[in-house]
Coordinates of C-alpha atoms in Angstrom, one line a residue:
M66 CA 76.4 83.4 97.2
N67 CA 74.8 85.1 94.2
P68 CA 76.4 83.9 91.0
D69 CA 74.7 86.8 89.2
N70 CA 76.9 89.5 90.9
V71 CA 79.3 91.4 88.7
S72 CA 81.7 93.5 90.7
V73 CA 84.8 91.7 92.1
F74 CA 83.8 93.1 95.5
D75 CA 80.6 91.2 95.5
S76 CA 81.4 88.4 93.1
A77 CA 80.7 84.9 94.4
L78 CA 84.1 83.8 93.0
Y79 CA 86.3 86.8 93.5
S80 CA 85.0 88.7 96.5
P81 CA 87.3 86.8 99.0
L82 CA 90.3 88.0 97.0
F83 CA 89.3 91.6 96.9
T84 CA 87.6 92.2 100.3
Q85 CA 88.3 92.2 103.9
A86 CA 85.2 91.0 105.8
E87 CA 85.1 93.8 108.5
M88 CA 85.6 96.5 105.9
K89 CA 83.0 95.1 103.7
A90 CA 80.5 95.2 106.5
V91 CA 81.3 98.9 107.1
W92 CA 80.3 99.7 103.5
S93 CA 77.3 97.5 103.2
D94 CA 73.9 98.9 102.2
K95 CA 72.6 97.8 105.6
H96 CA 75.2 99.7 107.5
L97 CA 74.7 102.7 105.2
V98 CA 71.0 102.9 106.0
S99 CA 71.7 102.3 109.7
C100 CA 73.9 105.3 109.7
W101 CA 71.1 107.4 108.1
L102 CA 68.7 106.2 110.7
Q103 CA 71.1 106.9 113.5
F104 CA 71.4 110.5 112.1
E105 CA 67.7 111.0 112.1
T106 CA 67.3 109.6 115.6
E107 CA 70.2 111.7 117.1
I108 CA 69.2 114.9 115.5
A109 CA 65.5 114.5 116.6
A110 CA 66.7 113.9 120.2
I111 CA 68.9 117.0 120.1
Q112 CA 66.2 119.2 118.6
A113 CA 63.7 117.9 121.2
D114 CA 66.1 118.8 124.0
L115 CA 66.4 122.3 122.6
G116 CA 62.7 122.7 122.2
I117 CA 62.7 122.8 118.4
I118 CA 60.4 119.8 118.1
P119 CA 58.2 118.1 120.7
A120 CA 59.9 115.5 123.0
Q121 CA 57.3 113.0 122.1
A122 CA 58.1 113.4 118.4
A123 CA 61.7 112.5 119.1
K124 CA 60.6 109.3 120.9
A125 CA 58.3 108.4 118.1
I126 CA 61.1 108.9 115.5
Q127 CA 63.4 106.7 117.6
Q128 CA 60.8 103.9 117.5
A129 CA 60.1 104.2 113.8
A130 CA 63.6 104.8 112.5
T131 CA 64.7 101.1 112.6
I132 CA 66.2 98.9 109.9
D133 CA 63.2 96.6 110.2
N134 CA 61.0 99.2 108.7
I135 CA 62.9 99.4 105.5
N136 CA 61.5 97.6 102.4
W137 CA 64.7 97.1 100.4
T138 CA 63.0 96.3 97.1
R139 CA 60.9 99.4 97.3
L140 CA 63.9 101.5 98.4
A141 CA 65.9 100.4 95.4
A142 CA 63.1 101.1 93.0
E143 CA 62.4 104.5 94.3
T144 CA 66.0 105.4 94.5
A145 CA 66.3 104.6 90.8
K146 CA 63.5 107.2 90.2
V147 CA 64.7 109.9 92.6
G148 CA 68.4 109.5 92.1
M149 CA 69.1 109.6 95.8
A150 CA 68.0 107.2 98.5
I151 CA 67.3 109.7 101.3
K152 CA 63.8 110.8 100.4
P153 CA 62.6 107.2 99.7
M154 CA 64.1 106.2 103.1
V155 CA 62.4 109.2 104.9
D156 CA 59.1 108.3 103.2
Q157 CA 59.2 104.7 104.5
I158 CA 60.1 105.7 108.0
S159 CA 57.4 108.4 108.0
E160 CA 54.8 105.8 106.9
A161 CA 55.9 103.5 109.6
G162 CA 55.5 106.1 112.3
D163 CA 52.7 108.1 113.9
P164 CA 51.6 111.6 112.9
L165 CA 54.4 113.2 114.9
V166 CA 57.0 111.2 112.9
K167 CA 55.4 112.4 109.7
Q168 CA 55.5 116.0 110.9
Y169 CA 58.9 116.2 112.4
L170 CA 61.2 113.5 110.9
H171 CA 64.1 115.0 108.9
W172 CA 63.3 118.4 110.4
G173 CA 65.6 121.1 109.0
C174 CA 67.8 118.5 107.2
T175 CA 68.7 118.0 103.6
T176 CA 69.9 115.0 101.6
Q177 CA 73.6 116.0 101.7
D178 CA 73.5 116.2 105.5
L179 CA 72.8 112.5 105.7
L180 CA 74.9 111.4 102.8
D181 CA 78.1 113.2 104.0
T182 CA 77.6 112.5 107.7
A183 CA 77.0 108.8 107.1
Q184 CA 80.1 108.7 104.9
A185 CA 82.1 110.4 107.7
M186 CA 80.8 107.8 110.1
R187 CA 81.8 104.9 107.9
L188 CA 85.2 106.5 107.1
K189 CA 85.8 106.8 110.8
S190 CA 85.2 103.0 111.2
S191 CA 87.3 102.4 108.1
L192 CA 90.2 104.5 109.2
S193 CA 90.2 102.9 112.6
L194 CA 90.4 99.4 111.0
I195 CA 93.1 100.5 108.6
R196 CA 95.0 102.1 111.4
R197 CA 94.9 98.9 113.4
Q198 CA 96.1 97.0 110.4
V199 CA 99.0 99.4 109.8
I200 CA 100.0 99.1 113.5
N201 CA 100.0 95.3 113.3
L202 CA 102.2 95.4 110.2
I203 CA 104.6 97.8 112.0
R204 CA 104.9 95.5 114.9
S205 CA 105.5 92.5 112.6
L206 CA 108.1 94.4 110.6
S207 CA 109.8 95.5 113.8
T208 CA 110.1 92.0 115.1
M209 CA 111.4 90.7 111.8
A210 CA 113.9 93.5 111.3
D211 CA 115.4 92.9 114.7
A212 CA 115.5 89.1 114.2
H213 CA 117.2 89.3 110.8
R214 CA 119.7 92.1 111.6
N215 CA 122.5 89.7 111.0
T216 CA 121.0 87.8 108.0
V217 CA 123.5 88.8 105.3
M218 CA 122.2 89.1 101.8
V219 CA 123.0 90.8 98.5
A220 CA 121.8 94.3 98.1
R221 CA 120.6 95.0 94.6
T222 CA 120.3 98.3 92.8
N223 CA 118.8 98.7 89.3
S224 CA 118.2 94.9 89.5
Q225 CA 121.9 94.2 89.7
D226 CA 124.0 92.9 92.6
A227 CA 125.5 95.9 94.4
L228 CA 126.9 95.5 97.9
P229 CA 126.3 93.4 101.1
T230 CA 123.3 94.3 103.3
T231 CA 121.1 92.4 105.7
W232 CA 117.5 91.3 105.3
G233 CA 116.9 93.0 108.6
L234 CA 117.9 96.4 107.2
Q235 CA 115.7 95.9 104.2
L236 CA 112.8 95.1 106.5
A237 CA 113.6 98.2 108.5
S238 CA 113.2 100.2 105.3
Y239 CA 109.7 98.9 104.9
L240 CA 109.1 99.6 108.6
T241 CA 110.0 103.3 108.4
E242 CA 107.6 103.7 105.4
M243 CA 104.8 102.1 107.3
T244 CA 105.5 104.2 110.3
R245 CA 105.2 107.4 108.2
N246 CA 102.0 106.0 106.8
L247 CA 100.6 105.7 110.3
Q248 CA 101.5 109.4 110.9
R249 CA 99.7 110.3 107.6
L250 CA 96.6 108.5 108.7
D251 CA 96.5 110.1 112.1
A252 CA 97.0 113.6 110.6
L253 CA 94.2 113.2 108.0
T254 CA 91.6 111.4 110.1
P255 CA 90.0 114.6 111.7
R256 CA 89.6 116.1 108.2
A257 CA 88.2 112.9 106.7
T258 CA 85.6 112.4 109.5
M259 CA 84.0 115.8 109.5
G260 CA 80.2 115.5 109.7
M261 CA 77.7 117.6 107.7
Y262 CA 74.7 119.5 109.0
G263 CA 73.7 122.7 107.3
G264 CA 70.3 122.3 105.7
A265 CA 69.5 123.1 102.1
V266 CA 72.4 125.5 101.3
G267 CA 74.6 125.0 104.4
N268 CA 73.6 128.1 106.4
L269 CA 71.2 126.3 108.8
S270 CA 68.4 128.7 107.8
S271 CA 65.7 126.2 108.5
I272 CA 66.8 125.8 112.2
G273 CA 67.6 129.4 113.0
R274 CA 69.9 130.8 115.6
V275 CA 70.3 127.6 117.5
G276 CA 71.6 125.9 114.3
L277 CA 75.3 125.9 115.4
E278 CA 74.4 124.4 118.8
V279 CA 72.4 121.6 117.1
R280 CA 75.3 120.9 114.7
E281 CA 77.8 120.9 117.6
R282 CA 75.7 118.5 119.7
L283 CA 75.0 116.2 116.7
M284 CA 78.7 115.8 115.7
S285 CA 79.6 115.2 119.3
A286 CA 76.8 112.5 119.6
L287 CA 78.1 110.8 116.4
G288 CA 81.7 111.1 117.4
L289 CA 82.6 113.2 114.3
T290 CA 84.8 116.2 113.8
Q291 CA 83.0 119.5 114.0
P292 CA 82.7 121.4 110.7
I293 CA 84.1 124.9 110.3
G294 CA 82.0 127.3 108.3
L295 CA 80.4 126.4 105.1
W296 CA 81.9 123.2 103.5
N297 CA 79.1 121.8 101.3
A298 CA 81.2 122.0 98.2
S299 CA 84.5 120.9 99.9
L300 CA 85.7 117.4 99.3
D301 CA 89.4 117.9 99.9
G302 CA 89.4 115.7 103.0
I303 CA 88.0 112.8 101.0
A304 CA 90.4 113.3 98.1
E305 CA 93.3 113.5 100.6
T306 CA 92.2 110.2 102.2
I307 CA 92.2 108.3 98.9
Q308 CA 95.5 109.8 98.0
C309 CA 96.9 108.6 101.4
F310 CA 95.7 105.1 100.6
A311 CA 97.6 105.2 97.4
I312 CA 100.8 105.9 99.3
I313 CA 100.1 102.9 101.6
H314 CA 99.6 100.8 98.5
G315 CA 103.0 102.0 97.3
S316 CA 104.7 100.8 100.4
L317 CA 102.9 97.4 100.2
C318 CA 103.6 97.0 96.6
R319 CA 107.4 97.5 97.1
I320 CA 107.3 94.8 99.7
A321 CA 105.5 92.5 97.3
N322 CA 107.8 93.3 94.5
D323 CA 110.9 92.5 96.5
I324 CA 109.5 89.2 97.9
E325 CA 108.4 88.1 94.4
L326 CA 111.8 88.8 92.9
M327 CA 113.7 87.2 95.8
G328 CA 111.5 84.2 95.4
R329 CA 112.6 83.4 91.9
A330 CA 114.1 80.0 91.5
P331 CA 117.7 81.2 90.8
L332 CA 117.6 83.3 94.0
A333 CA 115.2 81.3 96.3
E334 CA 115.9 83.6 99.2
V335 CA 112.3 83.8 100.4
R336 CA 109.1 82.0 99.7
E337 CA 105.4 82.5 100.4
G338 CA 104.5 80.2 103.2
E339 CA 100.8 79.8 102.4
G340 CA 101.5 77.4 99.6
G341 CA 101.2 79.8 96.8
G342 CA 98.9 79.4 93.8
G343 CA 99.1 76.2 91.8
S344 CA 99.3 76.1 88.0
S345 CA 96.5 74.4 86.0
T346 CA 99.1 72.6 83.9
M347 CA 102.5 72.8 85.6
P348 CA 102.6 70.5 88.7
H349 CA 105.8 72.0 90.1
K350 CA 104.6 75.7 90.3
A351 CA 103.6 77.6 93.4
N352 CA 102.9 81.1 92.2
P353 CA 103.3 84.0 94.6
R354 CA 99.6 84.8 94.8
A355 CA 99.9 87.0 97.9
C356 CA 102.4 89.2 96.2
N357 CA 100.4 89.2 93.0
M358 CA 97.2 90.3 94.8
I359 CA 99.0 93.1 96.6
Q360 CA 100.4 94.3 93.3
T361 CA 96.9 94.2 91.7
L362 CA 95.2 96.0 94.6
S363 CA 97.9 98.7 94.5
R364 CA 97.1 99.4 90.9
M365 CA 93.4 99.7 91.8
G366 CA 94.3 102.0 94.7
W367 CA 96.4 104.2 92.4
M368 CA 93.5 104.3 89.9
Y369 CA 91.2 105.5 92.6
A370 CA 93.8 108.1 93.7
S371 CA 94.0 109.5 90.1
S372 CA 90.2 109.9 90.1
A373 CA 89.9 111.4 93.6
P374 CA 90.6 115.0 92.6
N375 CA 87.5 114.8 90.4
L376 CA 85.4 115.0 93.6
M377 CA 86.6 118.6 94.0
D378 CA 85.2 119.6 90.6
Q379 CA 82.4 121.6 92.3
Q380 CA 80.6 124.8 91.8
D381 CA 78.2 127.0 93.7
V382 CA 77.1 125.6 97.1
R383 CA 77.3 122.1 95.9
A384 CA 76.9 119.9 92.8
A385 CA 75.6 116.3 93.0
S386 CA 77.3 114.8 89.9
M387 CA 80.8 114.6 91.3
R388 CA 79.6 113.7 94.8
V389 CA 78.0 110.5 93.4
L390 CA 81.6 109.3 92.6
N391 CA 81.9 109.0 96.4
W392 CA 79.6 106.0 96.3
S393 CA 82.2 104.1 94.3
L394 CA 85.6 105.7 95.0
V395 CA 85.4 105.8 98.8
P396 CA 84.1 102.2 99.6
E397 CA 86.2 100.6 96.9
S398 CA 89.4 102.4 97.9
C399 CA 88.8 101.5 101.5
L400 CA 88.3 97.8 100.6
A401 CA 91.3 97.7 98.4
V402 CA 93.7 99.1 100.9
S403 CA 92.3 97.1 103.8
T404 CA 92.5 93.9 101.8
S405 CA 96.0 94.6 100.7
L406 CA 97.1 95.2 104.3
A407 CA 95.5 91.9 105.3
R408 CA 97.3 90.2 102.5
A409 CA 100.6 91.7 103.5
Q410 CA 100.2 90.7 107.1
R411 CA 99.6 87.1 106.2
L412 CA 102.5 87.2 103.7
L413 CA 104.9 88.4 106.4
D414 CA 103.5 86.1 109.1
N415 CA 104.1 83.1 106.9
L416 CA 107.2 84.1 105.0
I417 CA 109.9 81.5 104.7
V418 CA 113.4 83.0 104.8
N419 CA 116.3 80.9 103.4
K420 CA 119.3 82.4 105.1
D421 CA 121.7 79.9 103.4
N422 CA 120.6 80.9 99.9
M423 CA 120.9 84.6 100.8
R424 CA 124.6 83.9 101.7
R425 CA 125.1 81.6 98.8
N426 CA 123.9 84.1 96.3
F427 CA 127.1 86.2 96.7
A428 CA 128.7 83.5 94.5
A429 CA 126.5 84.5 91.6
S430 CA 128.8 87.4 90.9
R431 CA 131.9 85.4 92.1
N432 CA 131.8 87.7 95.1
L433 CA 132.7 90.7 92.9
I434 CA 130.3 92.8 94.9
M435 CA 133.0 93.0 97.5
S436 CA 135.2 95.0 95.2
E437 CA 134.3 98.3 96.8
A438 CA 135.3 97.0 100.2
V439 CA 138.7 96.0 98.8
M440 CA 139.1 99.2 96.9
M441 CA 138.4 101.3 100.1
Q442 CA 141.1 99.4 102.0
V443 CA 143.6 99.8 99.1
A444 CA 142.7 103.5 98.9
E445 CA 144.1 104.1 102.4
Q446 CA 147.5 103.4 101.0
K447 CA 147.3 104.5 97.3
G448 CA 144.4 106.9 97.2
R449 CA 140.9 106.3 95.8
G450 CA 141.6 107.0 92.1
E451 CA 144.6 104.7 91.8
S452 CA 143.0 102.0 94.0
Y453 CA 139.8 102.1 91.8
A454 CA 141.8 101.6 88.6
M455 CA 143.9 98.9 90.2
I456 CA 141.0 96.7 91.4
K457 CA 139.1 97.3 88.1
T458 CA 142.1 96.0 86.2
I459 CA 142.4 92.9 88.4
I460 CA 138.7 92.1 87.9
H461 CA 138.9 92.7 84.2
D462 CA 141.9 90.4 83.8
G463 CA 140.3 87.7 85.9
L464 CA 136.9 87.6 84.2
A465 CA 138.1 85.2 81.6
S466 CA 138.7 82.7 84.3
D467 CA 136.4 81.1 86.8
M468 CA 138.2 82.7 89.7
S469 CA 136.3 84.4 92.5
L470 CA 137.2 87.9 93.6
E471 CA 139.3 86.5 96.5
E472 CA 141.2 84.2 94.1
M473 CA 141.8 87.1 91.8
L474 CA 143.2 89.2 94.7
L475 CA 145.4 86.3 95.9
N476 CA 146.9 86.1 92.4
S477 CA 147.7 89.8 92.3
E478 CA 151.2 90.6 93.5
A479 CA 150.2 94.2 94.1
V480 CA 147.5 93.1 96.5
T481 CA 149.4 90.4 98.3
A482 CA 152.2 93.0 98.8
M483 CA 149.7 95.0 100.9
F484 CA 147.6 92.3 102.6
S485 CA 148.1 88.9 104.0
E486 CA 146.0 86.0 102.9
A487 CA 143.9 86.2 106.0
E488 CA 143.3 89.9 105.5
I489 CA 142.3 89.3 101.9
T490 CA 139.8 86.7 103.0
A491 CA 138.4 89.1 105.6
L492 CA 138.1 91.8 103.0
C493 CA 135.9 89.5 100.9
D494 CA 133.6 88.5 103.7
P495 CA 130.3 90.4 103.4
R496 CA 129.8 90.4 107.1
N497 CA 132.8 92.8 107.4
Y498 CA 131.3 95.4 105.1
L499 CA 127.9 96.3 106.6
G500 CA 128.7 99.8 107.7
C501 CA 126.1 101.2 110.1
N502 CA 123.7 98.4 109.5
D503 CA 122.8 97.8 113.2
A504 CA 122.5 101.5 113.9
L505 CA 120.2 102.1 111.0
I506 CA 118.0 99.2 112.1
D507 CA 118.0 100.6 115.7
E508 CA 116.9 104.0 114.3
S509 CA 114.0 102.5 112.5
L510 CA 112.9 100.4 115.5
A511 CA 113.1 103.4 117.8
Y512 CA 111.1 105.6 115.4
A513 CA 108.3 103.0 115.2
Q514 CA 108.4 102.3 118.9
T515 CA 108.1 106.0 119.8
L516 CA 105.1 106.4 117.6
L517 CA 103.4 103.3 118.8
E518 CA 103.9 104.3 122.4
G519 CA 102.0 107.5 121.7
T520 CA 99.0 105.7 120.1
A521 CA 95.8 105.0 121.8

C-alpha cells in the first residue's frame, strides 16, 4: 500500500471501493508493457517467416523482449521526456539484445501500432470479463424473478403508489435490460478489438507488398479483429464502447435506486444483506453502501461517456492529443463498469426481501390503489366514465374518515347493490389484479434464456 497515491483507483484507502481486481490487473502498467512486448515478438516471428527479417533475429528478439529487461524508473523518466513510452521501451529492449535485435526490433512499426493494438488486446480481456459479469447478473435476475413472481408489492409511478405488481415482475424488468446490454456488448466487441498495424501513416509503406499479409497474420496471432482499410484516425469503436458502458451503468443505477428507496424505514421492503455502512455518530444506521457506490460509479461512467466523443476529434492521418485521452478514459471506464457490476452482483446475492412488508405497504394508501380494479368491474355495468366518477366520489367522501377502500365500498349502497361483500373483498385483493404478470415474467425469462443458450 502506498499512502502517497492520489487517484481513487490506486488510493490505499479507496481503491477497493472503485476497482475490481481482475480488471485492475488488465490495465496495469505491467500488463501494458507485456502487450507491447508480445506485439514485438509476434511481428518479428511473422516477418521472419515471410523472409522480411532473418529468422535468427526473430529468435533474438523473443529472448530480449521480456518484462525482466525493463527498467521501470528509467522508462518513466524517458517517457516524460518523449511523451510516449514506446521508443524508450524499444531502446531498452534493443540494449538488452544482440546486434540482430538492435537492427530488426520494431521493423516497419510505428508507435501507434503498438499503442492501439495493446489497447485492443486489453479491451478484449476487459470485454470478456464484463461479458461474464453481465451473464452472471442475468442468471441471478432470472432466478430471482421466477422465485418472486408471486411476491405482491405496490407498484409506484412518479414516486407515488399506483397499482399492484410483483417483485418478480420488477426484477424481470431489470433482466430484460441486462439481456439487451449483453447483446450490445456482443455487437460492439469486434469493432472495439480491432488491432492496428500500418506503419508511419497507415499504408504499410515500410513493409511493402506483403504488408497486408503481415497485418493479417499479426491480428490472427493476437486474437484481434482484422482492420479494414486505413483507420489510424478512427476511434469510433472506442467511443462506442464507453457509451455502451454508460448504458450498462444506467441499468445498474436503476436497480440501486429502487433498492435504496424500497429500503427506507417506512417501506422496509428490502435491505442490503452485507450489513451496510455504519454511521460515525448514529449507532442505529446501516447505510445502503452497495447502492451508493453503484450510483457513484454510474455518474463516473456517464462522465466518461460524455467525454468519449472527444476521441474522434481528429485530423489528417492521426493526431496524438486526443488519443492520449485513451490512457485515462478507457481504463477508468472499464474499471468503473466492472466494479459496478461486481457490486450489483453482491447486492442481489445478499439482498434481504421482506415479503410481509411488501404486502403490508398497501395499507399506506388505505388500499386506495385498488380503485382502478374496482372501477373496471363497475364499468362493465355502468360504463367507464360513470364508474370513474362514482368511485372517485366514494373515495372523496371517505377520505375524512379512517376507512380503507374496502370499508368505503361496503358503506356505499351503489356498490353493494352490484357486488356481494365477498366480491368486494376480492376486488380489493391485490393478488386478483396482476393482469399478465406471469406471462410478462415468462417472456423476460425466455428472452434471457434464448440469448444465454447461444453464448459461448
